[in-house]
Coordinates of C-alpha atoms in Angstrom, one line a residue:
M6 CA 43.9 120.8 8.8
E7 CA 43.0 117.2 8.4
N8 CA 43.6 117.4 4.7
L9 CA 47.1 118.9 5.4
M10 CA 47.8 116.0 7.8
F11 CA 46.6 113.5 5.3
A12 CA 48.9 115.0 2.5
Y13 CA 52.0 115.0 5.0
C14 CA 51.4 111.3 5.9
S15 CA 50.9 110.3 2.2
C16 CA 54.2 112.1 1.3
K17 CA 55.9 110.5 4.2
V18 CA 54.8 107.0 3.2
I19 CA 55.8 107.5 -0.5
W20 CA 59.2 108.8 0.6
T21 CA 59.8 105.8 3.0
L22 CA 58.9 103.5 0.1
L23 CA 61.1 105.3 -2.4
V24 CA 64.1 105.1 -0.1
T25 CA 63.5 101.4 0.6
I26 CA 63.2 100.6 -3.2
L27 CA 66.5 102.8 -4.0
G28 CA 68.2 101.0 -1.2
Y29 CA 67.2 97.6 -2.5
A30 CA 68.2 98.7 -6.0
S31 CA 71.6 99.8 -4.9
S32 CA 72.3 96.3 -3.3
V33 CA 71.5 94.4 -6.5
P34 CA 74.5 93.6 -8.9
V35 CA 74.2 95.6 -12.3
G36 CA 73.5 93.3 -15.1
D37 CA 73.1 89.4 -15.0
D38 CA 76.8 89.1 -16.2
S39 CA 78.0 89.8 -12.8
I40 CA 76.1 86.8 -11.3
C41 CA 77.5 83.4 -11.7
T42 CA 74.8 80.6 -11.7
A43 CA 77.0 77.7 -12.7
E44 CA 75.9 74.8 -10.7
E45 CA 79.1 72.7 -10.3
P46 CA 82.7 74.0 -9.6
A47 CA 85.1 73.9 -12.6
K48 CA 88.6 72.9 -12.9
Y49 CA 91.1 74.6 -15.4
S50 CA 94.5 74.0 -16.6
I51 CA 96.5 77.3 -16.6
I52 CA 99.6 77.6 -18.8
F53 CA 101.9 80.6 -18.5
T54 CA 104.1 81.2 -21.6
G55 CA 107.2 83.5 -21.3
K56 CA 107.7 85.5 -24.6
W57 CA 110.7 87.5 -23.2
S58 CA 113.2 86.8 -25.9
Q59 CA 116.2 89.0 -27.0
T60 CA 114.5 89.2 -30.4
A61 CA 111.3 91.0 -29.0
F62 CA 113.1 92.9 -26.3
P63 CA 116.8 93.5 -27.4
K64 CA 117.3 96.6 -25.2
Q65 CA 119.6 95.6 -22.1
Y66 CA 118.4 92.0 -22.4
P67 CA 119.8 90.3 -19.5
L68 CA 122.2 87.5 -20.5
Y69 CA 123.8 86.6 -17.2
R70 CA 124.0 87.4 -13.4
P71 CA 121.1 86.5 -13.6
P72 CA 119.8 85.7 -17.0
A73 CA 116.3 86.7 -18.2
Q74 CA 113.8 84.4 -16.3
W75 CA 110.4 84.1 -14.5
S76 CA 109.6 83.5 -11.0
S77 CA 107.0 81.0 -10.0
V78 CA 103.3 81.8 -10.7
L79 CA 101.4 82.7 -7.5
G80 CA 97.6 83.1 -7.9
V81 CA 94.2 82.7 -6.2
T82 CA 90.5 82.0 -7.1
H83 CA 88.3 84.4 -5.3
S84 CA 85.1 86.5 -5.2
S85 CA 84.8 90.3 -5.9
D86 CA 85.3 91.0 -2.2
Y87 CA 89.1 90.3 -2.7
S88 CA 91.8 92.0 -4.8
M89 CA 95.4 90.6 -5.1
W90 CA 96.4 93.8 -7.0
K91 CA 95.0 96.6 -9.0
K92 CA 96.3 99.0 -11.6
N93 CA 96.5 102.5 -10.3
E94 CA 96.2 101.4 -6.7
Y95 CA 98.9 100.8 -4.1
A96 CA 100.5 97.4 -3.9
S97 CA 100.2 95.5 -0.7
N98 CA 103.3 94.5 1.3
G99 CA 103.0 91.0 0.1
V100 CA 102.8 92.1 -3.6
R101 CA 105.9 94.4 -3.0
D102 CA 108.0 91.6 -1.6
F103 CA 106.9 89.3 -4.4
A104 CA 107.6 91.9 -7.1
E105 CA 111.0 93.0 -5.6
K106 CA 112.5 89.7 -4.2
G107 CA 110.1 86.9 -5.3
E108 CA 109.3 86.2 -1.7
A109 CA 105.8 84.8 -1.4
W110 CA 105.3 84.3 2.3
V111 CA 103.7 87.7 3.2
L112 CA 101.5 87.5 0.1
M113 CA 100.2 84.1 1.1
K114 CA 99.5 85.3 4.6
E115 CA 97.4 88.1 3.1
I116 CA 95.5 85.7 1.0
E117 CA 94.7 83.4 3.9
E118 CA 93.8 86.3 6.1
A119 CA 91.2 87.6 3.5
G120 CA 89.8 84.1 3.2
E121 CA 89.3 83.7 7.0
K122 CA 87.8 87.1 7.5
I123 CA 85.3 87.5 4.6
Q124 CA 85.3 84.1 3.0
S125 CA 86.5 85.7 -0.3
V126 CA 89.1 83.1 -1.3
H127 CA 88.3 79.6 -2.8
G128 CA 92.0 78.4 -3.3
I129 CA 95.6 79.3 -3.9
F130 CA 97.5 77.9 -6.8
S131 CA 101.2 78.0 -8.0
A132 CA 103.3 76.8 -10.9
P133 CA 107.1 76.4 -11.1
A134 CA 109.6 79.2 -12.1
I135 CA 110.9 79.3 -15.8
S136 CA 114.8 79.4 -15.9
S137 CA 114.8 81.4 -19.2
G138 CA 112.9 84.3 -20.7
T139 CA 110.9 82.0 -23.1
G140 CA 109.3 78.7 -22.0
Q141 CA 106.2 77.4 -20.2
T142 CA 104.9 76.4 -16.8
S143 CA 101.5 75.2 -15.8
T144 CA 99.3 74.0 -13.0
E145 CA 95.6 73.4 -12.3
L146 CA 93.1 75.6 -10.4
E147 CA 89.4 75.3 -9.4
V148 CA 86.7 78.1 -9.5
H149 CA 83.3 78.1 -7.7
S150 CA 80.2 80.0 -8.5
R151 CA 80.7 82.2 -5.5
H152 CA 84.5 82.4 -6.3
P153 CA 84.6 82.7 -10.2
L154 CA 87.6 85.2 -10.4
V155 CA 91.3 84.4 -11.0
S156 CA 94.2 86.7 -10.1
F157 CA 97.9 86.0 -10.2
V158 CA 101.4 87.6 -10.3
V159 CA 104.7 86.5 -11.9
R160 CA 107.9 88.3 -11.1
I161 CA 110.1 89.5 -14.0
V162 CA 113.7 88.5 -13.1
P163 CA 115.8 90.4 -12.9
S164 CA 114.0 93.7 -12.3
P165 CA 113.6 96.3 -9.6
D166 CA 109.8 95.6 -8.9
W167 CA 108.3 94.5 -12.3
F168 CA 105.8 91.7 -12.7
V169 CA 103.0 90.5 -15.1
G170 CA 99.8 89.2 -14.1
I171 CA 96.1 89.2 -14.2
D172 CA 93.5 91.0 -11.9
S173 CA 90.1 89.4 -11.3
L174 CA 89.5 87.6 -14.6
N175 CA 86.0 86.2 -14.5
L176 CA 85.8 82.6 -15.9
C177 CA 82.0 82.4 -15.5
E178 CA 79.5 83.5 -18.2
G179 CA 76.1 83.5 -16.6
D180 CA 75.1 79.8 -16.0
H181 CA 78.2 78.2 -17.6
W182 CA 82.1 78.4 -17.4
M183 CA 84.3 79.5 -20.2
E184 CA 85.9 76.6 -22.3
E185 CA 89.1 78.5 -23.0
I186 CA 90.5 81.9 -22.8
S187 CA 94.1 83.4 -23.7
V188 CA 95.3 86.7 -22.4
D189 CA 98.5 88.6 -23.6
L190 CA 100.5 90.0 -20.7
F191 CA 102.5 93.3 -20.4
P192 CA 104.8 94.5 -17.8
Y193 CA 103.7 96.3 -14.6
D194 CA 105.6 98.5 -12.1
A195 CA 104.7 97.7 -8.4
G196 CA 105.5 101.3 -7.6
T197 CA 107.9 100.4 -4.7
D198 CA 111.3 100.6 -6.3
S199 CA 112.7 103.4 -8.5
G200 CA 114.9 101.5 -10.8
F201 CA 114.9 102.0 -14.5
T202 CA 116.8 99.1 -15.8
F203 CA 116.6 95.3 -15.3
S204 CA 119.8 95.3 -13.3
S205 CA 119.1 98.5 -11.2
P206 CA 120.2 98.4 -7.5
N207 CA 117.5 98.4 -4.8
F208 CA 116.3 102.1 -4.3
A209 CA 113.1 102.3 -2.5
T210 CA 110.2 104.7 -3.9
I211 CA 109.4 107.1 -1.1
P212 CA 106.6 107.7 -0.9
Q213 CA 105.3 104.6 -2.6
D214 CA 103.6 105.0 -5.9
T215 CA 100.7 103.2 -7.3
V216 CA 100.9 100.0 -9.7
T217 CA 101.3 101.2 -13.4
E218 CA 101.7 99.5 -16.6
I219 CA 105.1 99.9 -18.3
T220 CA 104.8 100.8 -22.0
C221 CA 107.3 101.6 -24.8
S222 CA 107.1 105.2 -24.0
S223 CA 106.3 105.3 -20.1
P224 CA 108.3 105.9 -18.0
S225 CA 109.5 108.4 -20.6
H226 CA 113.2 107.9 -19.9
P227 CA 115.9 106.7 -22.3
A228 CA 117.5 104.5 -19.6
N229 CA 114.2 102.5 -19.2
S230 CA 114.8 98.9 -20.3
F231 CA 111.4 98.9 -22.0
Y232 CA 111.7 102.3 -23.7
Y233 CA 111.2 101.8 -27.4
P234 CA 109.9 105.3 -28.7
K235 CA 109.4 104.0 -32.4
L236 CA 106.9 101.4 -31.3
K237 CA 103.2 102.1 -30.9
I238 CA 102.9 99.4 -28.2
L239 CA 105.2 96.8 -26.7
P240 CA 105.0 93.2 -27.9
P241 CA 103.4 90.8 -25.3
I242 CA 106.1 89.8 -22.9
A243 CA 104.0 86.8 -21.9
Q244 CA 100.7 85.0 -22.3
V245 CA 98.4 83.0 -20.1
T246 CA 96.0 80.3 -21.4
M247 CA 93.2 78.7 -19.3
V248 CA 91.4 75.7 -20.5
K249 CA 88.5 73.9 -18.8
L250 CA 89.1 70.4 -18.0
K251 CA 86.6 67.7 -18.8
K252 CA 85.8 65.3 -16.1
N253 CA 88.0 62.5 -17.8
Q254 CA 90.9 64.9 -18.0
L255 CA 91.1 65.8 -14.3
G256 CA 94.4 64.9 -12.9
L257 CA 96.3 65.3 -16.2
S258 CA 99.2 67.6 -16.3
A259 CA 98.3 70.8 -18.1
P260 CA 100.9 70.7 -21.0
Y261 CA 99.3 67.6 -22.3
I262 CA 95.8 69.1 -22.6
N263 CA 94.4 69.6 -26.2
L264 CA 96.3 72.8 -26.8
P265 CA 98.1 73.9 -30.0
A266 CA 101.8 72.9 -29.7
K267 CA 104.0 75.7 -28.3
S268 CA 107.7 75.9 -28.1
N269 CA 110.5 78.4 -28.1
E270 CA 110.6 78.3 -31.8
I271 CA 107.1 79.6 -32.0
I272 CA 107.8 82.2 -29.3
D273 CA 110.8 83.5 -31.1
S274 CA 108.9 83.9 -34.5
V275 CA 107.4 87.1 -33.2
S276 CA 108.1 90.3 -35.2
E277 CA 111.6 91.7 -34.4
T278 CA 111.9 94.9 -32.4
P279 CA 114.3 97.2 -34.1
L280 CA 116.8 98.8 -31.6
D281 CA 118.7 101.9 -32.8
C282 CA 122.4 102.4 -31.9
E283 CA 122.8 104.9 -28.9
V284 CA 126.1 106.8 -28.6
S285 CA 127.6 109.0 -25.8
Q286 CA 128.1 112.7 -26.1
W287 CA 131.3 113.9 -27.8
S288 CA 134.4 114.3 -25.7
S289 CA 136.2 117.6 -25.6
W290 CA 138.6 118.2 -28.5
G291 CA 142.1 116.8 -28.1
L292 CA 145.4 118.7 -28.5
C293 CA 146.2 120.2 -31.8
R294 CA 148.9 118.1 -33.6
G295 CA 151.0 119.2 -36.5
L296 CA 154.0 121.3 -37.6
C297 CA 154.3 124.8 -36.6
R298 CA 153.1 127.6 -39.0
K299 CA 151.0 124.9 -40.7
T300 CA 147.5 123.7 -40.2
G301 CA 147.2 120.8 -37.9
T302 CA 144.4 118.5 -36.7
K303 CA 142.7 117.7 -33.4
I304 CA 140.2 114.9 -32.7
R305 CA 137.2 114.3 -30.6
T306 CA 135.6 110.9 -29.8
R307 CA 132.5 109.3 -28.4
F308 CA 131.5 105.6 -27.7
V309 CA 128.7 103.2 -28.0
L310 CA 126.2 103.1 -25.2
L311 CA 123.9 100.6 -26.9
Q312 CA 124.5 98.3 -29.9
P313 CA 121.9 98.3 -32.6
A314 CA 119.8 95.2 -33.2
N315 CA 117.1 93.8 -35.5
N316 CA 118.0 96.3 -38.4
G317 CA 117.9 99.2 -36.2
M318 CA 119.8 102.5 -37.0
P319 CA 123.5 101.6 -37.2
C320 CA 126.2 103.5 -35.1
P321 CA 127.5 106.8 -36.5
N322 CA 131.2 107.6 -36.7
L323 CA 132.7 107.5 -33.2
D324 CA 135.6 110.0 -34.0
E325 CA 135.6 113.4 -35.6
E326 CA 138.6 115.5 -37.0
T327 CA 139.0 119.2 -37.6
G328 CA 141.8 121.5 -38.6
C329 CA 143.6 123.7 -36.1
E330 CA 146.6 125.9 -35.5
P331 CA 149.2 124.3 -33.4
E332 CA 149.9 126.1 -30.2
N333 CA 153.2 126.8 -28.2
C334 CA 155.3 126.8 -31.4
V335 CA 158.9 128.3 -31.2

């Protein structure tokens, strides 16, 4: 009996130790890469470059009311406890308002509340809007060892609820900060508006969908402004570059940091995206015209829905003629 009690107690002790060890292991971050041990905070210049040109994106390119442009950049430096937005998850009310209307107040309140409740936010940053599809805007941001992640959003204007951005980019590599990083950006749908084109009227998505990446084939609908079925992937619609500032560079405006020169000429040198002509369905046949007891002709027509661009497939004939027998002859 004593042996049985001893075995029972031993098993109980071993089980308790095992549970304790497993519980401790589950609380430790996986891999050293997730822990930032950089001693001092770092400052970065962040340069957002719009590459939304008519050459790269010829389909339904907005030329007026309003023309293609970008909203202001709104971003945050934070820890892993906070998320501004995530692919395949539902957008917050703040992200919805920003993606649909460019209104930042609700999103900034969400960021401030997250910072107050769980101390997950180090700072908010913003950069001015760009009044055309191509161009640059910039600002500075600061990251900390406890808040090494960067997230931001920029609204595509005009659009239903489309945006570009970055979700939780880690600028820390173990015990040091990255010197420079550039990321190509592609369009996302916030999942709150059901429009297919840049100029679609407001039509709420009910129930709300998750944030999804827009590709050359998804949404798979010919009306989609980014629908280019002959492409494998869309060209980048924007790019962001972050450069760590040296102490003697602090306070300088970001465009004058030692970066390769950028201009609209460089942006427009991207490979051209071919756009095939699109035409409507044929109309019904017109009346048969001609002399009685002789073969006459009738015509049907169609019209151009989308003009070709960048050596895309040219438009076919817009009218077609065929023989017929005139009716109602005396």
